[in-house]
PDB file of C-alpha atoms in Angstrom:
ATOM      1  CA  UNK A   1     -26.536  -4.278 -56.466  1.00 46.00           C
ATOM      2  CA  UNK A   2     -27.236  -7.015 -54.315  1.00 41.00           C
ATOM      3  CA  UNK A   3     -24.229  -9.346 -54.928  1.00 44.00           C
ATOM      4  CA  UNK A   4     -22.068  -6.309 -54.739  1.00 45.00           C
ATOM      5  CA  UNK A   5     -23.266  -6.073 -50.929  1.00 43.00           C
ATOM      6  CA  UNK A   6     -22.907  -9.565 -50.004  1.00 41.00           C
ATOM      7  CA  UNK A   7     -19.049  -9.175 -51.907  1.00 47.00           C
ATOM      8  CA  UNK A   8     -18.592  -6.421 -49.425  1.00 42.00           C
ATOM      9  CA  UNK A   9     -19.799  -8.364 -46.172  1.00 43.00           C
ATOM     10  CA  UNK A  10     -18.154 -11.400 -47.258  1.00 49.00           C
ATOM     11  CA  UNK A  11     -14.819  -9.277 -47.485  1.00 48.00           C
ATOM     12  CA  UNK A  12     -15.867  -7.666 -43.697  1.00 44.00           C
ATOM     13  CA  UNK A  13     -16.207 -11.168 -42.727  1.00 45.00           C
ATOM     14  CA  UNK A  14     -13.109 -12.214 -43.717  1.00 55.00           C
ATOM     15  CA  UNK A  15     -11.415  -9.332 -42.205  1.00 44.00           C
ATOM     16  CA  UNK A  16     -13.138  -9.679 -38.779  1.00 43.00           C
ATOM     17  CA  UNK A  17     -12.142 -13.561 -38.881  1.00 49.00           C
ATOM     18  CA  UNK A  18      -8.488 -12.517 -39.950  1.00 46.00           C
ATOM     19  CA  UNK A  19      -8.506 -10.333 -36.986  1.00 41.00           C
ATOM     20  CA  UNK A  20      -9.486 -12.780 -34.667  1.00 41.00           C
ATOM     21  CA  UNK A  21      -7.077 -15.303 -35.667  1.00 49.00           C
ATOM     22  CA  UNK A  22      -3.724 -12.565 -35.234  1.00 40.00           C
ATOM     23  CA  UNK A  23      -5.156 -11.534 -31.891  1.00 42.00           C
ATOM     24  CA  UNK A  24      -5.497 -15.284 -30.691  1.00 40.00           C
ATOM     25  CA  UNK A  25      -1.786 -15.573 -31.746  1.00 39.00           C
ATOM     26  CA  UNK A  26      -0.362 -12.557 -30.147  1.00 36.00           C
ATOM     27  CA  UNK A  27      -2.088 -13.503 -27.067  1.00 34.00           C
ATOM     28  CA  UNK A  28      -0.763 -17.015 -27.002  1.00 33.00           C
ATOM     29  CA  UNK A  29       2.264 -15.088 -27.813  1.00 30.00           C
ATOM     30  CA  UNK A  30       2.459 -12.760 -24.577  1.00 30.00           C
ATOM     31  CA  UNK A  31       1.345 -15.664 -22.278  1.00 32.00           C
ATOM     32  CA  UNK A  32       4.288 -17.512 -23.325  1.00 30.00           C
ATOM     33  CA  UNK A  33       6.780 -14.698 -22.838  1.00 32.00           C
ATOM     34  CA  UNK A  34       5.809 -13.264 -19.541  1.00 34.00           C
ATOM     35  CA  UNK A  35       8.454 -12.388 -17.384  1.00 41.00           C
ATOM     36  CA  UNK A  36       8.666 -14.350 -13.977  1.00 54.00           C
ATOM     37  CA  UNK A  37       7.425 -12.528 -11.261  1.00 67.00           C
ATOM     38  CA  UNK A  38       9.968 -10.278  -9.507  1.00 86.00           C
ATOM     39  CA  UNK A  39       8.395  -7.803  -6.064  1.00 90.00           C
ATOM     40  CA  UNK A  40       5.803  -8.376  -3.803  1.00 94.00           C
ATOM     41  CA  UNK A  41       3.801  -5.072  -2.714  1.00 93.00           C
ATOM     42  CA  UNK A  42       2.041  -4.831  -0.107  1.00 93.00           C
ATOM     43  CA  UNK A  43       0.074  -1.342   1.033  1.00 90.00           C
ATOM     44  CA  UNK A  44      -1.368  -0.533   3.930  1.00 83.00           C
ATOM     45  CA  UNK A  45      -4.089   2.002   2.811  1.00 70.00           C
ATOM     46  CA  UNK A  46      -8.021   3.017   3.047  1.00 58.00           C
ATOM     47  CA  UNK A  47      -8.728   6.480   0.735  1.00 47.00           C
ATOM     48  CA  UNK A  48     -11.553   7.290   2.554  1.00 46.00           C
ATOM     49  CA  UNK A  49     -10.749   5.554   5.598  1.00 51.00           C
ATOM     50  CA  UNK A  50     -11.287   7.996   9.001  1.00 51.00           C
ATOM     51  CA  UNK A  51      -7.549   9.619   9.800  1.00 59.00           C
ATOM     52  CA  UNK A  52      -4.577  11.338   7.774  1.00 61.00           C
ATOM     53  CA  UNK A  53      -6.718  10.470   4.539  1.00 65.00           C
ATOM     54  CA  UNK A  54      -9.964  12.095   5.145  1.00 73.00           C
ATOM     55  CA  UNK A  55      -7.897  15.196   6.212  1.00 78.00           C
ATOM     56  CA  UNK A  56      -6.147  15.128   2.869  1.00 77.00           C
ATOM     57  CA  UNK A  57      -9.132  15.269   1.337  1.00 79.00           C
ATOM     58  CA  UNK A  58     -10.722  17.848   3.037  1.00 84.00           C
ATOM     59  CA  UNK A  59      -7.437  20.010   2.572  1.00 83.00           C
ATOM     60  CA  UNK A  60      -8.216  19.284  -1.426  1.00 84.00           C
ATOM     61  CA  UNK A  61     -12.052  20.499  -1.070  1.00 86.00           C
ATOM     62  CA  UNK A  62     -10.537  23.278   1.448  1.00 85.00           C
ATOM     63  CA  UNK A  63      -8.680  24.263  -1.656  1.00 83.00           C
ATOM     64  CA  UNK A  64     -10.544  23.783  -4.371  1.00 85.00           C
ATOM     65  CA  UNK A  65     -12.956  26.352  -2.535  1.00 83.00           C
ATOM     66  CA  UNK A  66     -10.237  28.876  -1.669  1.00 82.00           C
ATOM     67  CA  UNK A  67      -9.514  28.685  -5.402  1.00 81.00           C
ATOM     68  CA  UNK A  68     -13.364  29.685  -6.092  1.00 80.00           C
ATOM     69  CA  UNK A  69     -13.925  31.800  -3.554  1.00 79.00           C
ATOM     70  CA  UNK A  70     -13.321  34.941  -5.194  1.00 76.00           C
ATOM     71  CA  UNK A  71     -15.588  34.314  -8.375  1.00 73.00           C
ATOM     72  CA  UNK A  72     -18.479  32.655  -6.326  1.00 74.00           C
ATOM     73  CA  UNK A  73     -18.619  35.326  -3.441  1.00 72.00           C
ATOM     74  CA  UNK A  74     -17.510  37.913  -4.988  1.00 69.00           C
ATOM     75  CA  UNK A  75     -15.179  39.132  -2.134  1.00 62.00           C
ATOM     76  CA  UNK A  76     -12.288  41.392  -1.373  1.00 67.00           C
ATOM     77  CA  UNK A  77      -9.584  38.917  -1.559  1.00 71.00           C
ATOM     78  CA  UNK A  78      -7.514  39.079  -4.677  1.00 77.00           C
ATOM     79  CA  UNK A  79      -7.810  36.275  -6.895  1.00 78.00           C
ATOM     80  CA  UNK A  80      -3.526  35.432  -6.776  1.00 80.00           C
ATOM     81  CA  UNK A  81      -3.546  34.964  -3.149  1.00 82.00           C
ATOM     82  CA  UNK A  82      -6.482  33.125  -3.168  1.00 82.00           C
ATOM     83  CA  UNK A  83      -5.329  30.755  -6.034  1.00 84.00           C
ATOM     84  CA  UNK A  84      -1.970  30.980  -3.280  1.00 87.00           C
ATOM     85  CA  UNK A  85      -3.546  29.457  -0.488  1.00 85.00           C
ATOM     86  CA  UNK A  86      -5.837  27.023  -2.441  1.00 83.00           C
ATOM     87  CA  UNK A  87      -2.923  25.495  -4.386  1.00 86.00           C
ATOM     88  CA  UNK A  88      -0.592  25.443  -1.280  1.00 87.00           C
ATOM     89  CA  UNK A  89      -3.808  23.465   0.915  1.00 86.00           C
ATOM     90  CA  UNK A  90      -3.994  20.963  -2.392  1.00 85.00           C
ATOM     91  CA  UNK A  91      -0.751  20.246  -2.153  1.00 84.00           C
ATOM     92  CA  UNK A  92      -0.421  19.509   1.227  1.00 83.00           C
ATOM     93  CA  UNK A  93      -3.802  17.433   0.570  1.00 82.00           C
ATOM     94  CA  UNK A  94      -1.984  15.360  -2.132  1.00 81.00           C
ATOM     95  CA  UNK A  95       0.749  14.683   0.057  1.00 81.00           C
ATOM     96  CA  UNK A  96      -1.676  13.321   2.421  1.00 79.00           C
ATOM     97  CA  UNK A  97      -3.626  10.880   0.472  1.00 78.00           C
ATOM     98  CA  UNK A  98      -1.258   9.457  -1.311  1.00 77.00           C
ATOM     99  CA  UNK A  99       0.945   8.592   1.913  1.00 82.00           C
ATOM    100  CA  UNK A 100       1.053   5.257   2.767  1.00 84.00           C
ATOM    101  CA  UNK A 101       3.176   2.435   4.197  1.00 89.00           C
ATOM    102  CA  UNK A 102       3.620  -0.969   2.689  1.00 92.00           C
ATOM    103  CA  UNK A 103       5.949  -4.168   2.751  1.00 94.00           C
ATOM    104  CA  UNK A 104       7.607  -5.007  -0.742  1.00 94.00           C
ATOM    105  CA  UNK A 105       9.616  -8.533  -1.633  1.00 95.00           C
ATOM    106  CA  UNK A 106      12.549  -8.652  -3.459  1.00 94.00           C
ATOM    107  CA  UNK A 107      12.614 -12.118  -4.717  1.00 93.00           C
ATOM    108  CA  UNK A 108      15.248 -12.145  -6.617  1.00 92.00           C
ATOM    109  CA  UNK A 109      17.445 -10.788  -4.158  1.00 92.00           C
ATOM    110  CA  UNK A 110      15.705 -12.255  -1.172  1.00 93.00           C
ATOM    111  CA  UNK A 111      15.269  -9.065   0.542  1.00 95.00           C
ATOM    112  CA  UNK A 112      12.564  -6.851   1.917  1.00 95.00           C
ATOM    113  CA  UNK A 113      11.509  -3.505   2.475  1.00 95.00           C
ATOM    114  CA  UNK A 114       9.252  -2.348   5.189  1.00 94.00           C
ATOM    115  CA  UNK A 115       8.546   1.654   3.458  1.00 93.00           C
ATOM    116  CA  UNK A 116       6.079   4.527   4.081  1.00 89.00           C
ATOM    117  CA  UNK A 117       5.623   6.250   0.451  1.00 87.00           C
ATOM    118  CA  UNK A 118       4.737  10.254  -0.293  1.00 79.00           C
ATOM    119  CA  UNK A 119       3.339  10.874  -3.687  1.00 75.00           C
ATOM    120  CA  UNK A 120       4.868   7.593  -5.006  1.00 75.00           C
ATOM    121  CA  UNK A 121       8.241   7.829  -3.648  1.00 81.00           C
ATOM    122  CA  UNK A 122       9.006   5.457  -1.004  1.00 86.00           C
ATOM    123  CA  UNK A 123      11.197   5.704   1.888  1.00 90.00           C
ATOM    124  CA  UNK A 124      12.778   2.774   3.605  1.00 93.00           C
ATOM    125  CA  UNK A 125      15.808   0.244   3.500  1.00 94.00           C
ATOM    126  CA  UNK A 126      16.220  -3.098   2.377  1.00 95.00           C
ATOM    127  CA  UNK A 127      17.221  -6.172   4.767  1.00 95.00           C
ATOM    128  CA  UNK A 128      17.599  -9.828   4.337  1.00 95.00           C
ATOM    129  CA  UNK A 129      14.720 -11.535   4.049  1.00 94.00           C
ATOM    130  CA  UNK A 130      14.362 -14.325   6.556  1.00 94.00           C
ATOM    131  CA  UNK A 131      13.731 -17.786   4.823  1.00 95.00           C
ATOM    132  CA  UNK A 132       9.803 -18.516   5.176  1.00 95.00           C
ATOM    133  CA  UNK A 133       8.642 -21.512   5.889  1.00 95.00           C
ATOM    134  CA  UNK A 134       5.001 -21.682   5.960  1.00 96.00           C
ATOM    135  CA  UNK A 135       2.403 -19.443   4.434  1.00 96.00           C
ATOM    136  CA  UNK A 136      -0.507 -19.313   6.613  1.00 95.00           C
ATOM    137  CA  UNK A 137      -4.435 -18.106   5.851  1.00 94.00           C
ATOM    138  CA  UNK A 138      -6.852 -17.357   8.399  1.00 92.00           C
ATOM    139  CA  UNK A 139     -10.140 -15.715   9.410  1.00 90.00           C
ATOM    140  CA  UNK A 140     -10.765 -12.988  11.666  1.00 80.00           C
ATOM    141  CA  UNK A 141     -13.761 -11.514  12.826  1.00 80.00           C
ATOM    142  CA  UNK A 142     -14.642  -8.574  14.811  1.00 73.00           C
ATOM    143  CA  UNK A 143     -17.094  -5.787  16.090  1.00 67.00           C
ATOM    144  CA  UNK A 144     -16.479  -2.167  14.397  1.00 65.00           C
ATOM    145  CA  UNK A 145     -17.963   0.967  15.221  1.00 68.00           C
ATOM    146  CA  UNK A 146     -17.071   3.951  13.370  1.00 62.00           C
ATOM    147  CA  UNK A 147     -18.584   6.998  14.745  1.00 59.00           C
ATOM    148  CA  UNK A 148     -20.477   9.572  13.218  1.00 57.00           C
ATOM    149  CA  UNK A 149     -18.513  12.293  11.525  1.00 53.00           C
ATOM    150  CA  UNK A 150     -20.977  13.810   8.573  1.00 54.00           C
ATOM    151  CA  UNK A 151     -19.232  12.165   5.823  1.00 53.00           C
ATOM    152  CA  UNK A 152     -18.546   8.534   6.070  1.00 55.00           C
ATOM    153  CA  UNK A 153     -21.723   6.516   6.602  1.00 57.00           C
ATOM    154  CA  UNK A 154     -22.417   5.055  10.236  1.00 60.00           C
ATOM    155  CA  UNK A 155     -21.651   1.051  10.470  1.00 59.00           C
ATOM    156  CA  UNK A 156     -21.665  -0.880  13.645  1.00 65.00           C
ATOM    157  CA  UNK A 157     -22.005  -4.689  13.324  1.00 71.00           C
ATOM    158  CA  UNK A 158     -19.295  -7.860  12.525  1.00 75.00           C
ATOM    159  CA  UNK A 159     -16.388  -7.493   9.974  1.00 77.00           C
ATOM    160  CA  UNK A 160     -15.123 -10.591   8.527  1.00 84.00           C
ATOM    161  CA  UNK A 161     -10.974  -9.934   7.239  1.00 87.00           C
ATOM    162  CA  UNK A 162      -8.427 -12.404   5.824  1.00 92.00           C
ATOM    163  CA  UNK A 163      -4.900 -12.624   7.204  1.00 93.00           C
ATOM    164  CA  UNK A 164      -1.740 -13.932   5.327  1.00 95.00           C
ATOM    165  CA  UNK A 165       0.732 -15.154   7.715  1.00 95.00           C
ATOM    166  CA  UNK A 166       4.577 -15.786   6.990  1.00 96.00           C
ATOM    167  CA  UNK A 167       6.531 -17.828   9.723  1.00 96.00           C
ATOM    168  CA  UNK A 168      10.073 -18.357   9.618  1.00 94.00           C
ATOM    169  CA  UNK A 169      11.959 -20.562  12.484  1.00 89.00           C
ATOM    170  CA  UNK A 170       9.933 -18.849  15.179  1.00 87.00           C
ATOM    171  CA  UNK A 171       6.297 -19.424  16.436  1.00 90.00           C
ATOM    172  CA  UNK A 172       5.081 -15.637  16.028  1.00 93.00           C
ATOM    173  CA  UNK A 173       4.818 -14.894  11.845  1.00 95.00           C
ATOM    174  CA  UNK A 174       7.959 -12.277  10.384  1.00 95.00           C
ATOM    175  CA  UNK A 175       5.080 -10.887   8.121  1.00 95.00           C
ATOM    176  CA  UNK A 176       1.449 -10.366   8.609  1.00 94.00           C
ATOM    177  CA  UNK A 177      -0.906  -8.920   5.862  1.00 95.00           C
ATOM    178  CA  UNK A 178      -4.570  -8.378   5.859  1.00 92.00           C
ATOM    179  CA  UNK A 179      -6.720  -8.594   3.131  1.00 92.00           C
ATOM    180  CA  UNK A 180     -10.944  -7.674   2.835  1.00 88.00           C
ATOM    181  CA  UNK A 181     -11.212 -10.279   0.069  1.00 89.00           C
ATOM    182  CA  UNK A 182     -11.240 -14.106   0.828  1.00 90.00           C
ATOM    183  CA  UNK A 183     -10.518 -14.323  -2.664  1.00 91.00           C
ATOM    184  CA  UNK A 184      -7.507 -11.725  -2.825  1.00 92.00           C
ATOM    185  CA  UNK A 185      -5.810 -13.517   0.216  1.00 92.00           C
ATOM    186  CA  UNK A 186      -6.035 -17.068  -1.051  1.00 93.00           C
ATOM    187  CA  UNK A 187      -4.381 -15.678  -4.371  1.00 93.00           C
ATOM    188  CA  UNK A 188      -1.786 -13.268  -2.536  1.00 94.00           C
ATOM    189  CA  UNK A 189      -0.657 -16.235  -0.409  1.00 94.00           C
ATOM    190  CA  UNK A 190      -0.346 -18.923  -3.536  1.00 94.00           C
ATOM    191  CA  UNK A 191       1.824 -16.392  -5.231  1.00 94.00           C
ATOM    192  CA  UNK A 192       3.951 -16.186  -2.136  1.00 95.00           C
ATOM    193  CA  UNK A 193       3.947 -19.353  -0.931  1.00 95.00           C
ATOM    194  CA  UNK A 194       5.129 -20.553  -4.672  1.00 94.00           C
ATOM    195  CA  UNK A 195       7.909 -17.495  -5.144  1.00 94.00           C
ATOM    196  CA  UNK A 196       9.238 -17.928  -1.703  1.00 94.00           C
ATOM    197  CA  UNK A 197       9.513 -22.160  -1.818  1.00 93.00           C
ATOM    198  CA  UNK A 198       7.267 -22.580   1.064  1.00 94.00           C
ATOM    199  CA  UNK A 199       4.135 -24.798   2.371  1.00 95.00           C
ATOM    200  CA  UNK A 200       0.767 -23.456   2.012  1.00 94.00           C
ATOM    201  CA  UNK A 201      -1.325 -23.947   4.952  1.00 92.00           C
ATOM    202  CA  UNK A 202      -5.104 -22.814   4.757  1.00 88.00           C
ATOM    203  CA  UNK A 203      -7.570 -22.660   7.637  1.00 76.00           C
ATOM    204  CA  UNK A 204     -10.878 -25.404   7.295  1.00 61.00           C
ATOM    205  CA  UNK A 205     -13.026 -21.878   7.632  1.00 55.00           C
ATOM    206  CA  UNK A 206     -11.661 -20.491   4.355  1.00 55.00           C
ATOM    207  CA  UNK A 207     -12.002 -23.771   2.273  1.00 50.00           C
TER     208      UNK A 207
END
């Protein structure tokens, strides 16, 4: 009885090492075939940031309670206009959070795309993309206040944000994008600097 359980963990064993060995391979595999790099997205967004955002979400709560209103209270108000006017606030809630604007490369193509996007679908038109010269990261620091409003907490004191900047032939940068992360800025502006052919300057503060 014994032997026949080491048998069966010797033949787990093997498995498991088997396993192990194809997964290695496929994942030297898919390293070696992925596809260069194509677009460059950039949104401008905060979900819960104060603005059009929190009042898409409160639309959502708005009707997600319309929706319950009837069972909970018990009321007067029949339970297909209700569902009516909850699903009609959701929607226009939807609409609202998931509106953005953004900046997208073409590489390929050299182009760009300066877009504001509703539920995924972006609207904007493409233009030449300028050739970029330098790719610039900095540091910026300022004082923010938000005030009070009952549902985002209260914050007052220094913020610390990263800026990519891409300059053309002119002193001013063509593109400007701001990042929270010193790490997500140092890797947004390798990948641009390398895609668009162009020097990589970083500031002494973010080394």
């Amino acid at each position: 009885m014994f032997k026949k359980d080491l048998f069966k963990i010797k033949k787990i064993y093997d498995l498991c090492n088997c396993w192990l060995e194809l997964n290695t391979k496929f994942t030297a595999i898919s390293e070696i075939n992925v596809c260069p790099m194509k677009n460059f997205d950039y949104k401008r967004r905060k979900l819960f940031s104060i603005g059009p955002h929190l009042i898409g979400l409160l639309f959502i709560t708005a009707g997600l309670f319309a929706i319950a209103s009837p069972v909970i209270f018990k009321s007067e108000i029949e339970p297909e206009k209700a569902i009516l006017v909850g699903a009609a606030a959701i929607t226009i809630g939807l609409m609202v959070v998931t509106s953005y604007s953004g900046t997208t490369f073409n590489f390929e193509e050299k182009k760009v795309k300066e877009y504001t996007s509703f539920c995924s679908y972006k609207i904007g038109e493409w233009s030449s993309l300028p050739d970029i010269l330098l790719v610039k990261v900095v540091s910026h620091s300022y004082h923010a206040t938000n005030t009070p409003n009952g549902i985002s907490p209260t914050f007052s004191g220094y913020v610390n944000v990263y800026k990519v900047l891409l300059y053309a032939n002119h002193p001013t940068p063509e593109f400007s994008f701001l990042y929270a992360s010193n790490a997500q800025a140092m890797k947004e502006a390798k990948l641009l600097a390398t895609h668009l052919h162009a020097e990589l300057e970083i500031s002494d503060l973010m080394v």
